[in-house]
Amino acid sequence: MSSLQDHLDPQAASVDGSRLDPNQVVPLYHQIYLILREQIIEGHYNSKPLPGELVLAEQFNVSRVTMRRALQDLVKEGLVARGRGKGTFVKPQPAQRTSSLGQSQLLSASAMRLQASGDSSDLQLITSKRILPPADIATALHLPSDAIVEKLIRIRELNGQPVAHLTSYIPQDLSGRICRRRLREFPILVLLEEAGVKVAKARQSISARLADASVAYALGVPVGAPLLAISRVAYDEDGRPVQVLKGLYRPDRYDYRIELSRKQAKGQSSWQHVNEVEFAFELHQQDLSHF
């Protein structure tokens, strides 16, 4: 098992190839916090203390004050405990906490249908306004730059805890057909379908990004915390884009699961969905429907 020294050099810190960047909006102390947090979760320090504050400061090439702030954030999260003359040790609670989240707070794609029906999740409407869309949104919706779209920001909660920050853009002629009072109760695609829009397909990409100040506050995470980012464009039966969705998810409360099988084709093996038709239906029903 590798140690912190395997990932650091005297000039810059790194983990899995990522380095401290003093030009980032994310403060250095929080970058260090994220690096140490990942190593702690991966089990690098289960049986030994973390290096001392001064040693870490030298390895990360930062001031002792910056290093102390990073360690304080780990203490606040309950990942480590510190004591004078005893060092900094990983606390055993995180493994138990992960198990608890898996049972009660983890929102997975396989559970989306229940959450969408309102059994255990809620929607909080943060913003609803009509705007001139950013260039990328106008392009995705096949609209001119001077067209009006409705921008909706909602927070999805599960068992009273924020799970996702959802930003939707809808063409003005379609948003006007949505029942406004139901925006706090039902997924947008459900409301569009109730208004006569026949949603047929979607194109989606999944990536990651760091939480900015507003998203961090809404989701209850530190600024710069890693989030699962989903970008999706939904289309009607005629191929018209009817919604652009930008979703940011807390990875400790949401995971994305699909089932794959190994197939042979032209002498080569590759991964394929177990059933393409069934997968598309399940994705729509369990993952698309809650937006």
PDB file of C-alpha atoms in Angstrom:
ATOM      1  CA  MET A   1       0.000   0.000   0.000  1.00  0.00           C
ATOM      2  CA  SER A   2       1.428   3.370  -0.991  1.00  0.00           C
ATOM      3  CA  SER A   3       2.108   6.148   1.494  1.00  0.00           C
ATOM      4  CA  LEU A   4       1.722   9.899   1.211  1.00  0.00           C
ATOM      5  CA  GLN A   5       5.379  10.160   0.212  1.00  0.00           C
ATOM      6  CA  ASP A   6       4.630   8.089  -2.896  1.00  0.00           C
ATOM      7  CA  HIS A   7       2.326  10.871  -4.104  1.00  0.00           C
ATOM      8  CA  LEU A   8       4.218  13.989  -3.008  1.00  0.00           C
ATOM      9  CA  ASP A   9       7.416  15.824  -3.827  1.00  0.00           C
ATOM     10  CA  PRO A  10       8.940  18.890  -2.145  1.00  0.00           C
ATOM     11  CA  GLN A  11       7.605  21.226  -4.840  1.00  0.00           C
ATOM     12  CA  ALA A  12       4.007  20.136  -5.310  1.00  0.00           C
ATOM     13  CA  ALA A  13       1.537  17.620  -3.956  1.00  0.00           C
ATOM     14  CA  SER A  14      -0.258  15.081  -6.079  1.00  0.00           C
ATOM     15  CA  VAL A  15      -2.552  12.107  -5.774  1.00  0.00           C
ATOM     16  CA  ASP A  16      -3.330   9.900  -8.764  1.00  0.00           C
ATOM     17  CA  GLY A  17      -1.611  12.473 -10.962  1.00  0.00           C
ATOM     18  CA  SER A  18      -3.474  15.595  -9.749  1.00  0.00           C
ATOM     19  CA  ARG A  19      -1.415  18.421  -8.262  1.00  0.00           C
ATOM     20  CA  LEU A  20      -1.985  21.478  -6.136  1.00  0.00           C
ATOM     21  CA  ASP A  21      -2.749  24.454  -8.336  1.00  0.00           C
ATOM     22  CA  PRO A  22      -2.270  27.877  -6.708  1.00  0.00           C
ATOM     23  CA  ASN A  23      -4.186  29.481  -9.609  1.00  0.00           C
ATOM     24  CA  GLN A  24      -7.407  27.585  -8.886  1.00  0.00           C
ATOM     25  CA  VAL A  25     -10.416  29.286  -7.336  1.00  0.00           C
ATOM     26  CA  VAL A  26     -10.388  26.458  -4.781  1.00  0.00           C
ATOM     27  CA  PRO A  27      -8.058  27.466  -1.883  1.00  0.00           C
ATOM     28  CA  LEU A  28      -4.879  25.463  -1.332  1.00  0.00           C
ATOM     29  CA  TYR A  29      -6.041  24.231   2.063  1.00  0.00           C
ATOM     30  CA  HIS A  30      -9.149  22.745   0.478  1.00  0.00           C
ATOM     31  CA  GLN A  31      -7.152  21.112  -2.318  1.00  0.00           C
ATOM     32  CA  ILE A  32      -4.990  19.487   0.371  1.00  0.00           C
ATOM     33  CA  TYR A  33      -8.097  18.477   2.298  1.00  0.00           C
ATOM     34  CA  LEU A  34      -9.486  16.721  -0.801  1.00  0.00           C
ATOM     35  CA  ILE A  35      -6.204  14.865  -1.411  1.00  0.00           C
ATOM     36  CA  LEU A  36      -5.937  13.646   2.177  1.00  0.00           C
ATOM     37  CA  ARG A  37      -9.642  12.837   2.327  1.00  0.00           C
ATOM     38  CA  GLU A  38      -9.348  10.568  -0.719  1.00  0.00           C
ATOM     39  CA  GLN A  39      -6.346   8.749   0.737  1.00  0.00           C
ATOM     40  CA  ILE A  40      -8.103   8.290   4.076  1.00  0.00           C
ATOM     41  CA  ILE A  41     -11.220   6.866   2.414  1.00  0.00           C
ATOM     42  CA  GLU A  42      -9.018   4.515   0.365  1.00  0.00           C
ATOM     43  CA  GLY A  43      -7.574   3.156   3.607  1.00  0.00           C
ATOM     44  CA  HIS A  44      -4.006   4.500   3.399  1.00  0.00           C
ATOM     45  CA  TYR A  45      -3.868   5.386   7.114  1.00  0.00           C
ATOM     46  CA  ASN A  46      -6.033   2.784   8.834  1.00  0.00           C
ATOM     47  CA  SER A  47      -3.178   1.407  10.933  1.00  0.00           C
ATOM     48  CA  LYS A  48      -0.840   4.376  11.284  1.00  0.00           C
ATOM     49  CA  PRO A  49      -1.025   8.093  12.060  1.00  0.00           C
ATOM     50  CA  LEU A  50      -0.835  10.774   9.405  1.00  0.00           C
ATOM     51  CA  PRO A  51       2.519  12.548   9.135  1.00  0.00           C
ATOM     52  CA  GLY A  52       2.899  15.522  11.479  1.00  0.00           C
ATOM     53  CA  GLU A  53       1.551  18.945  10.619  1.00  0.00           C
ATOM     54  CA  LEU A  54       5.003  20.402   9.955  1.00  0.00           C
ATOM     55  CA  VAL A  55       6.056  17.426   7.826  1.00  0.00           C
ATOM     56  CA  LEU A  56       2.879  17.667   5.751  1.00  0.00           C
ATOM     57  CA  ALA A  57       3.325  21.424   5.314  1.00  0.00           C
ATOM     58  CA  GLU A  58       6.828  20.833   3.954  1.00  0.00           C
ATOM     59  CA  GLN A  59       5.669  18.033   1.647  1.00  0.00           C
ATOM     60  CA  PHE A  60       2.811  20.113   0.251  1.00  0.00           C
ATOM     61  CA  ASN A  61       5.089  23.163   0.107  1.00  0.00           C
ATOM     62  CA  VAL A  62       2.557  25.317   1.991  1.00  0.00           C
ATOM     63  CA  SER A  63       2.559  27.280   5.234  1.00  0.00           C
ATOM     64  CA  ARG A  64       1.811  25.572   8.526  1.00  0.00           C
ATOM     65  CA  VAL A  65      -1.324  27.729   8.863  1.00  0.00           C
ATOM     66  CA  THR A  66      -2.637  26.401   5.520  1.00  0.00           C
ATOM     67  CA  MET A  67      -1.862  22.827   6.547  1.00  0.00           C
ATOM     68  CA  ARG A  68      -3.577  23.281   9.898  1.00  0.00           C
ATOM     69  CA  ARG A  69      -6.747  24.543   8.161  1.00  0.00           C
ATOM     70  CA  ALA A  70      -6.848  21.445   5.933  1.00  0.00           C
ATOM     71  CA  LEU A  71      -6.476  19.136   8.952  1.00  0.00           C
ATOM     72  CA  GLN A  72      -9.159  21.060  10.838  1.00  0.00           C
ATOM     73  CA  ASP A  73     -11.612  20.394   8.002  1.00  0.00           C
ATOM     74  CA  LEU A  74     -10.840  16.671   8.225  1.00  0.00           C
ATOM     75  CA  VAL A  75     -11.544  16.843  11.960  1.00  0.00           C
ATOM     76  CA  LYS A  76     -14.838  18.690  11.378  1.00  0.00           C
ATOM     77  CA  GLU A  77     -15.947  15.996   8.945  1.00  0.00           C
ATOM     78  CA  GLY A  78     -15.209  13.345  11.535  1.00  0.00           C
ATOM     79  CA  LEU A  79     -12.563  11.597   9.445  1.00  0.00           C
ATOM     80  CA  VAL A  80      -9.643  12.105  11.845  1.00  0.00           C
ATOM     81  CA  ALA A  81      -8.974  12.843  15.500  1.00  0.00           C
ATOM     82  CA  ARG A  82      -6.074  14.957  16.767  1.00  0.00           C
ATOM     83  CA  GLY A  83      -4.461  15.098  20.179  1.00  0.00           C
ATOM     84  CA  ARG A  84      -1.485  16.951  21.601  1.00  0.00           C
ATOM     85  CA  GLY A  85       1.545  14.687  21.559  1.00  0.00           C
ATOM     86  CA  LYS A  86      -0.496  11.840  20.045  1.00  0.00           C
ATOM     87  CA  GLY A  87      -0.641  12.790  16.375  1.00  0.00           C
ATOM     88  CA  THR A  88      -3.495  12.654  13.864  1.00  0.00           C
ATOM     89  CA  PHE A  89      -5.340   9.328  13.504  1.00  0.00           C
ATOM     90  CA  VAL A  90      -8.123   8.158  11.219  1.00  0.00           C
ATOM     91  CA  LYS A  91     -11.369   7.606  13.118  1.00  0.00           C
ATOM     92  CA  PRO A  92     -13.222   4.298  12.553  1.00  0.00           C
ATOM     93  CA  GLN A  93     -16.634   5.930  11.947  1.00  0.00           C
ATOM     94  CA  PRO A  94     -16.421   6.564   8.172  1.00  0.00           C
ATOM     95  CA  ALA A  95     -16.858   2.865   7.297  1.00  0.00           C
ATOM     96  CA  GLN A  96     -19.950   2.703   9.490  1.00  0.00           C
ATOM     97  CA  ARG A  97     -21.231   5.964   8.018  1.00  0.00           C
ATOM     98  CA  THR A  98     -20.838   4.622   4.487  1.00  0.00           C
ATOM     99  CA  SER A  99     -22.867   1.558   5.430  1.00  0.00           C
ATOM    100  CA  SER A 100     -25.579   3.754   6.910  1.00  0.00           C
ATOM    101  CA  LEU A 101     -25.722   5.904   3.806  1.00  0.00           C
ATOM    102  CA  GLY A 102     -26.013   2.806   1.678  1.00  0.00           C
ATOM    103  CA  GLN A 103     -29.113   1.786   3.622  1.00  0.00           C
ATOM    104  CA  SER A 104     -30.951   5.066   4.123  1.00  0.00           C
ATOM    105  CA  GLN A 105     -29.539   8.016   2.188  1.00  0.00           C
ATOM    106  CA  LEU A 106     -27.954   6.695  -1.004  1.00  0.00           C
ATOM    107  CA  LEU A 107     -30.055   7.594  -4.039  1.00  0.00           C
ATOM    108  CA  SER A 108     -29.262   5.186  -6.869  1.00  0.00           C
ATOM    109  CA  ALA A 109     -30.609   4.877 -10.403  1.00  0.00           C
ATOM    110  CA  SER A 110     -32.380   1.637  -9.477  1.00  0.00           C
ATOM    111  CA  ALA A 111     -34.469   3.537  -6.904  1.00  0.00           C
ATOM    112  CA  MET A 112     -35.389   6.541  -9.034  1.00  0.00           C
ATOM    113  CA  ARG A 113     -38.912   5.408  -9.833  1.00  0.00           C
ATOM    114  CA  LEU A 114     -39.876   5.407  -6.151  1.00  0.00           C
ATOM    115  CA  GLN A 115     -38.254   8.772  -5.511  1.00  0.00           C
ATOM    116  CA  ALA A 116     -39.935  10.269  -8.576  1.00  0.00           C
ATOM    117  CA  SER A 117     -43.337   9.278  -7.246  1.00  0.00           C
ATOM    118  CA  GLY A 118     -42.628  11.281  -4.102  1.00  0.00           C
ATOM    119  CA  ASP A 119     -42.339   8.373  -1.685  1.00  0.00           C
ATOM    120  CA  SER A 120     -39.121   9.503  -0.015  1.00  0.00           C
ATOM    121  CA  SER A 121     -37.754  12.514  -1.909  1.00  0.00           C
ATOM    122  CA  ASP A 122     -38.801  16.145  -2.197  1.00  0.00           C
ATOM    123  CA  LEU A 123     -38.147  19.040  -4.553  1.00  0.00           C
ATOM    124  CA  GLN A 124     -37.297  22.555  -3.451  1.00  0.00           C
ATOM    125  CA  LEU A 125     -37.791  25.240  -6.111  1.00  0.00           C
ATOM    126  CA  ILE A 126     -34.957  27.775  -5.832  1.00  0.00           C
ATOM    127  CA  THR A 127     -35.231  29.788  -9.064  1.00  0.00           C
ATOM    128  CA  SER A 128     -37.796  30.167 -11.841  1.00  0.00           C
ATOM    129  CA  LYS A 129     -37.129  32.940 -14.347  1.00  0.00           C
ATOM    130  CA  ARG A 130     -37.108  33.650 -18.065  1.00  0.00           C
ATOM    131  CA  ILE A 131     -33.741  34.577 -19.549  1.00  0.00           C
ATOM    132  CA  LEU A 132     -31.720  34.880 -22.727  1.00  0.00           C
ATOM    133  CA  PRO A 133     -29.909  31.524 -22.765  1.00  0.00           C
ATOM    134  CA  PRO A 134     -26.127  31.118 -22.682  1.00  0.00           C
ATOM    135  CA  ALA A 135     -24.706  30.220 -26.096  1.00  0.00           C
ATOM    136  CA  ASP A 136     -24.275  26.506 -25.305  1.00  0.00           C
ATOM    137  CA  ILE A 137     -27.869  26.215 -24.061  1.00  0.00           C
ATOM    138  CA  ALA A 138     -29.274  27.998 -27.126  1.00  0.00           C
ATOM    139  CA  THR A 139     -27.305  25.645 -29.364  1.00  0.00           C
ATOM    140  CA  ALA A 140     -28.458  22.544 -27.461  1.00  0.00           C
ATOM    141  CA  LEU A 141     -32.119  23.654 -27.708  1.00  0.00           C
ATOM    142  CA  HIS A 142     -31.743  24.583 -31.414  1.00  0.00           C
ATOM    143  CA  LEU A 143     -32.786  28.159 -30.638  1.00  0.00           C
ATOM    144  CA  PRO A 144     -31.480  31.555 -31.809  1.00  0.00           C
ATOM    145  CA  SER A 145     -29.418  33.501 -29.294  1.00  0.00           C
ATOM    146  CA  ASP A 146     -32.241  36.023 -28.728  1.00  0.00           C
ATOM    147  CA  ALA A 147     -34.848  33.376 -27.889  1.00  0.00           C
ATOM    148  CA  ILE A 148     -36.314  33.267 -24.382  1.00  0.00           C
ATOM    149  CA  VAL A 149     -36.022  30.151 -22.228  1.00  0.00           C
ATOM    150  CA  GLU A 150     -37.123  29.383 -18.697  1.00  0.00           C
ATOM    151  CA  LYS A 151     -34.403  28.568 -16.218  1.00  0.00           C
ATOM    152  CA  LEU A 152     -35.424  26.434 -13.256  1.00  0.00           C
ATOM    153  CA  ILE A 153     -33.153  25.544 -10.349  1.00  0.00           C
ATOM    154  CA  ARG A 154     -34.392  22.914  -7.925  1.00  0.00           C
ATOM    155  CA  ILE A 155     -32.862  20.918  -5.089  1.00  0.00           C
ATOM    156  CA  ARG A 156     -33.815  17.281  -4.698  1.00  0.00           C
ATOM    157  CA  GLU A 157     -33.822  16.007  -1.125  1.00  0.00           C
ATOM    158  CA  LEU A 158     -33.923  12.441   0.123  1.00  0.00           C
ATOM    159  CA  ASN A 159     -35.024  11.859   3.707  1.00  0.00           C
ATOM    160  CA  GLY A 160     -34.570  15.563   4.360  1.00  0.00           C
ATOM    161  CA  GLN A 161     -30.965  15.624   3.064  1.00  0.00           C
ATOM    162  CA  PRO A 162     -29.939  17.399  -0.199  1.00  0.00           C
ATOM    163  CA  VAL A 163     -28.930  14.985  -2.946  1.00  0.00           C
ATOM    164  CA  ALA A 164     -28.886  16.947  -6.194  1.00  0.00           C
ATOM    165  CA  HIS A 165     -28.766  20.484  -7.586  1.00  0.00           C
ATOM    166  CA  LEU A 166     -30.817  20.473 -10.792  1.00  0.00           C
ATOM    167  CA  THR A 167     -30.804  23.288 -13.372  1.00  0.00           C
ATOM    168  CA  SER A 168     -33.223  22.976 -16.289  1.00  0.00           C
ATOM    169  CA  TYR A 169     -33.656  25.138 -19.387  1.00  0.00           C
ATOM    170  CA  ILE A 170     -36.962  24.863 -21.269  1.00  0.00           C
ATOM    171  CA  PRO A 171     -38.143  26.708 -24.412  1.00  0.00           C
ATOM    172  CA  GLN A 172     -40.583  29.478 -23.509  1.00  0.00           C
ATOM    173  CA  ASP A 173     -43.523  28.088 -25.495  1.00  0.00           C
ATOM    174  CA  LEU A 174     -43.262  24.785 -23.586  1.00  0.00           C
ATOM    175  CA  SER A 175     -42.596  26.197 -20.128  1.00  0.00           C
ATOM    176  CA  GLY A 176     -45.784  28.261 -20.388  1.00  0.00           C
ATOM    177  CA  ARG A 177     -47.788  25.023 -20.572  1.00  0.00           C
ATOM    178  CA  ILE A 178     -46.436  23.658 -17.293  1.00  0.00           C
ATOM    179  CA  CYS A 179     -48.592  23.859 -14.170  1.00  0.00           C
ATOM    180  CA  ARG A 180     -46.594  26.235 -11.970  1.00  0.00           C
ATOM    181  CA  ARG A 181     -47.832  25.041  -8.592  1.00  0.00           C
ATOM    182  CA  ARG A 182     -46.683  21.496  -9.418  1.00  0.00           C
ATOM    183  CA  LEU A 183     -43.043  22.487  -9.959  1.00  0.00           C
ATOM    184  CA  ARG A 184     -42.382  21.795  -6.282  1.00  0.00           C
ATOM    185  CA  GLU A 185     -43.991  18.365  -6.482  1.00  0.00           C
ATOM    186  CA  PHE A 186     -43.260  16.632  -9.774  1.00  0.00           C
ATOM    187  CA  PRO A 187     -40.368  16.008 -12.203  1.00  0.00           C
ATOM    188  CA  ILE A 188     -40.221  18.462 -15.100  1.00  0.00           C
ATOM    189  CA  LEU A 189     -40.456  15.750 -17.733  1.00  0.00           C
ATOM    190  CA  VAL A 190     -43.618  14.473 -16.083  1.00  0.00           C
ATOM    191  CA  LEU A 191     -45.094  17.988 -16.242  1.00  0.00           C
ATOM    192  CA  LEU A 192     -44.077  18.356 -19.888  1.00  0.00           C
ATOM    193  CA  GLU A 193     -45.706  15.036 -20.730  1.00  0.00           C
ATOM    194  CA  GLU A 194     -48.862  16.080 -18.893  1.00  0.00           C
ATOM    195  CA  ALA A 195     -48.847  19.221 -21.058  1.00  0.00           C
ATOM    196  CA  GLY A 196     -48.839  17.099 -24.207  1.00  0.00           C
ATOM    197  CA  VAL A 197     -45.117  16.865 -24.948  1.00  0.00           C
ATOM    198  CA  LYS A 198     -44.180  13.339 -26.001  1.00  0.00           C
ATOM    199  CA  VAL A 199     -40.636  12.822 -24.722  1.00  0.00           C
ATOM    200  CA  ALA A 200     -38.960  10.138 -26.802  1.00  0.00           C
ATOM    201  CA  LYS A 201     -35.220  10.089 -26.078  1.00  0.00           C
ATOM    202  CA  ALA A 202     -32.304  11.888 -24.457  1.00  0.00           C
ATOM    203  CA  ARG A 203     -28.566  12.330 -24.911  1.00  0.00           C
ATOM    204  CA  GLN A 204     -26.527  12.354 -21.743  1.00  0.00           C
ATOM    205  CA  SER A 205     -22.942  12.794 -20.613  1.00  0.00           C
ATOM    206  CA  ILE A 206     -21.492  12.150 -17.156  1.00  0.00           C
ATOM    207  CA  SER A 207     -18.433  13.881 -15.751  1.00  0.00           C
ATOM    208  CA  ALA A 208     -17.271  15.514 -12.528  1.00  0.00           C
ATOM    209  CA  ARG A 209     -16.829  19.064 -11.280  1.00  0.00           C
ATOM    210  CA  LEU A 210     -16.087  20.958  -8.097  1.00  0.00           C
ATOM    211  CA  ALA A 211     -18.827  22.691  -6.145  1.00  0.00           C
ATOM    212  CA  ASP A 212     -18.861  26.479  -6.416  1.00  0.00           C
ATOM    213  CA  ALA A 213     -20.057  28.627  -3.520  1.00  0.00           C
ATOM    214  CA  SER A 214     -23.777  28.636  -4.375  1.00  0.00           C
ATOM    215  CA  VAL A 215     -23.980  24.918  -5.161  1.00  0.00           C
ATOM    216  CA  ALA A 216     -21.910  24.042  -2.090  1.00  0.00           C
ATOM    217  CA  TYR A 217     -24.313  25.974   0.136  1.00  0.00           C
ATOM    218  CA  ALA A 218     -27.371  24.334  -1.437  1.00  0.00           C
ATOM    219  CA  LEU A 219     -26.003  20.802  -1.130  1.00  0.00           C
ATOM    220  CA  GLY A 220     -24.358  21.236   2.271  1.00  0.00           C
ATOM    221  CA  VAL A 221     -20.830  20.449   1.080  1.00  0.00           C
ATOM    222  CA  PRO A 222     -17.560  22.447   1.247  1.00  0.00           C
ATOM    223  CA  VAL A 223     -16.649  24.766  -1.626  1.00  0.00           C
ATOM    224  CA  GLY A 224     -14.561  22.723  -4.050  1.00  0.00           C
ATOM    225  CA  ALA A 225     -16.074  19.379  -3.030  1.00  0.00           C
ATOM    226  CA  PRO A 226     -16.219  16.886  -5.934  1.00  0.00           C
ATOM    227  CA  LEU A 227     -19.653  16.312  -7.455  1.00  0.00           C
ATOM    228  CA  LEU A 228     -21.041  13.958 -10.092  1.00  0.00           C
ATOM    229  CA  ALA A 229     -22.135  16.098 -13.057  1.00  0.00           C
ATOM    230  CA  ILE A 230     -24.817  14.952 -15.496  1.00  0.00           C
ATOM    231  CA  SER A 231     -25.631  16.924 -18.635  1.00  0.00           C
ATOM    232  CA  ARG A 232     -28.695  15.837 -20.579  1.00  0.00           C
ATOM    233  CA  VAL A 233     -30.794  17.010 -23.503  1.00  0.00           C
ATOM    234  CA  ALA A 234     -34.298  15.495 -23.854  1.00  0.00           C
ATOM    235  CA  TYR A 235     -36.062  15.317 -27.242  1.00  0.00           C
ATOM    236  CA  ASP A 236     -39.673  14.829 -28.303  1.00  0.00           C
ATOM    237  CA  GLU A 237     -40.885  12.398 -30.966  1.00  0.00           C
ATOM    238  CA  ASP A 238     -40.085  14.905 -33.720  1.00  0.00           C
ATOM    239  CA  GLY A 239     -36.517  15.294 -32.558  1.00  0.00           C
ATOM    240  CA  ARG A 240     -37.032  18.747 -31.044  1.00  0.00           C
ATOM    241  CA  PRO A 241     -35.009  19.458 -27.886  1.00  0.00           C
ATOM    242  CA  VAL A 242     -37.463  20.150 -25.065  1.00  0.00           C
ATOM    243  CA  GLN A 243     -35.174  20.359 -22.024  1.00  0.00           C
ATOM    244  CA  VAL A 244     -31.519  20.832 -21.151  1.00  0.00           C
ATOM    245  CA  LEU A 245     -30.669  19.487 -17.710  1.00  0.00           C
ATOM    246  CA  LYS A 246     -27.513  20.201 -15.741  1.00  0.00           C
ATOM    247  CA  GLY A 247     -27.503  18.004 -12.638  1.00  0.00           C
ATOM    248  CA  LEU A 248     -24.918  18.065  -9.840  1.00  0.00           C
ATOM    249  CA  TYR A 249     -25.031  15.178  -7.363  1.00  0.00           C
ATOM    250  CA  ARG A 250     -23.428  14.464  -4.013  1.00  0.00           C
ATOM    251  CA  PRO A 251     -21.443  11.263  -4.655  1.00  0.00           C
ATOM    252  CA  ASP A 252     -21.954  10.115  -1.060  1.00  0.00           C
ATOM    253  CA  ARG A 253     -25.745  10.094  -1.607  1.00  0.00           C
ATOM    254  CA  TYR A 254     -26.117   9.098  -5.246  1.00  0.00           C
ATOM    255  CA  ASP A 255     -24.582   6.480  -7.468  1.00  0.00           C
ATOM    256  CA  TYR A 256     -25.160   5.543 -11.081  1.00  0.00           C
ATOM    257  CA  ARG A 257     -25.405   1.842 -11.924  1.00  0.00           C
ATOM    258  CA  ILE A 258     -25.860  -0.086 -15.155  1.00  0.00           C
ATOM    259  CA  GLU A 259     -25.464  -3.778 -15.961  1.00  0.00           C
ATOM    260  CA  LEU A 260     -23.050  -4.869 -18.688  1.00  0.00           C
ATOM    261  CA  SER A 261     -22.163  -8.196 -20.288  1.00  0.00           C
ATOM    262  CA  ARG A 262     -19.034  -9.278 -22.150  1.00  0.00           C
ATOM    263  CA  LYS A 263     -19.662  -9.885 -25.883  1.00  0.00           C
ATOM    264  CA  GLN A 264     -17.538 -11.286 -28.690  1.00  0.00           C
ATOM    265  CA  ALA A 265     -17.653  -9.536 -32.065  1.00  0.00           C
ATOM    266  CA  LYS A 266     -15.208  -9.975 -34.945  1.00  0.00           C
ATOM    267  CA  GLY A 267     -12.770 -11.770 -32.682  1.00  0.00           C
ATOM    268  CA  GLN A 268     -12.700  -9.009 -30.079  1.00  0.00           C
ATOM    269  CA  SER A 269     -14.373  -8.700 -26.685  1.00  0.00           C
ATOM    270  CA  SER A 270     -16.259  -5.604 -25.609  1.00  0.00           C
ATOM    271  CA  TRP A 271     -18.757  -4.491 -22.982  1.00  0.00           C
ATOM    272  CA  GLN A 272     -22.415  -4.119 -24.003  1.00  0.00           C
ATOM    273  CA  HIS A 273     -25.614  -3.375 -22.160  1.00  0.00           C
ATOM    274  CA  VAL A 274     -27.359  -6.579 -21.174  1.00  0.00           C
ATOM    275  CA  ASN A 275     -30.455  -5.548 -23.102  1.00  0.00           C
ATOM    276  CA  GLU A 276     -30.354  -2.340 -25.141  1.00  0.00           C
ATOM    277  CA  VAL A 277     -34.147  -1.900 -25.338  1.00  0.00           C
ATOM    278  CA  GLU A 278     -34.711  -2.776 -21.708  1.00  0.00           C
ATOM    279  CA  PHE A 279     -31.823  -0.544 -20.634  1.00  0.00           C
ATOM    280  CA  ALA A 280     -33.218   2.457 -22.534  1.00  0.00           C
ATOM    281  CA  PHE A 281     -36.625   1.915 -20.916  1.00  0.00           C
ATOM    282  CA  GLU A 282     -35.182   1.473 -17.440  1.00  0.00           C
ATOM    283  CA  LEU A 283     -32.992   4.555 -17.819  1.00  0.00           C
ATOM    284  CA  HIS A 284     -35.995   6.635 -18.836  1.00  0.00           C
ATOM    285  CA  GLN A 285     -38.235   5.345 -16.106  1.00  0.00           C
ATOM    286  CA  GLN A 286     -35.746   5.292 -13.248  1.00  0.00           C
ATOM    287  CA  ASP A 287     -33.238   8.004 -14.069  1.00  0.00           C
ATOM    288  CA  LEU A 288     -34.775  10.484 -16.506  1.00  0.00           C
ATOM    289  CA  SER A 289     -38.160  10.689 -14.867  1.00  0.00           C
ATOM    290  CA  HIS A 290     -37.049  12.405 -11.678  1.00  0.00           C
ATOM    291  CA  PHE A 291     -35.927  15.632 -13.367  1.00  0.00           C
TER     292      PHE A 291
END
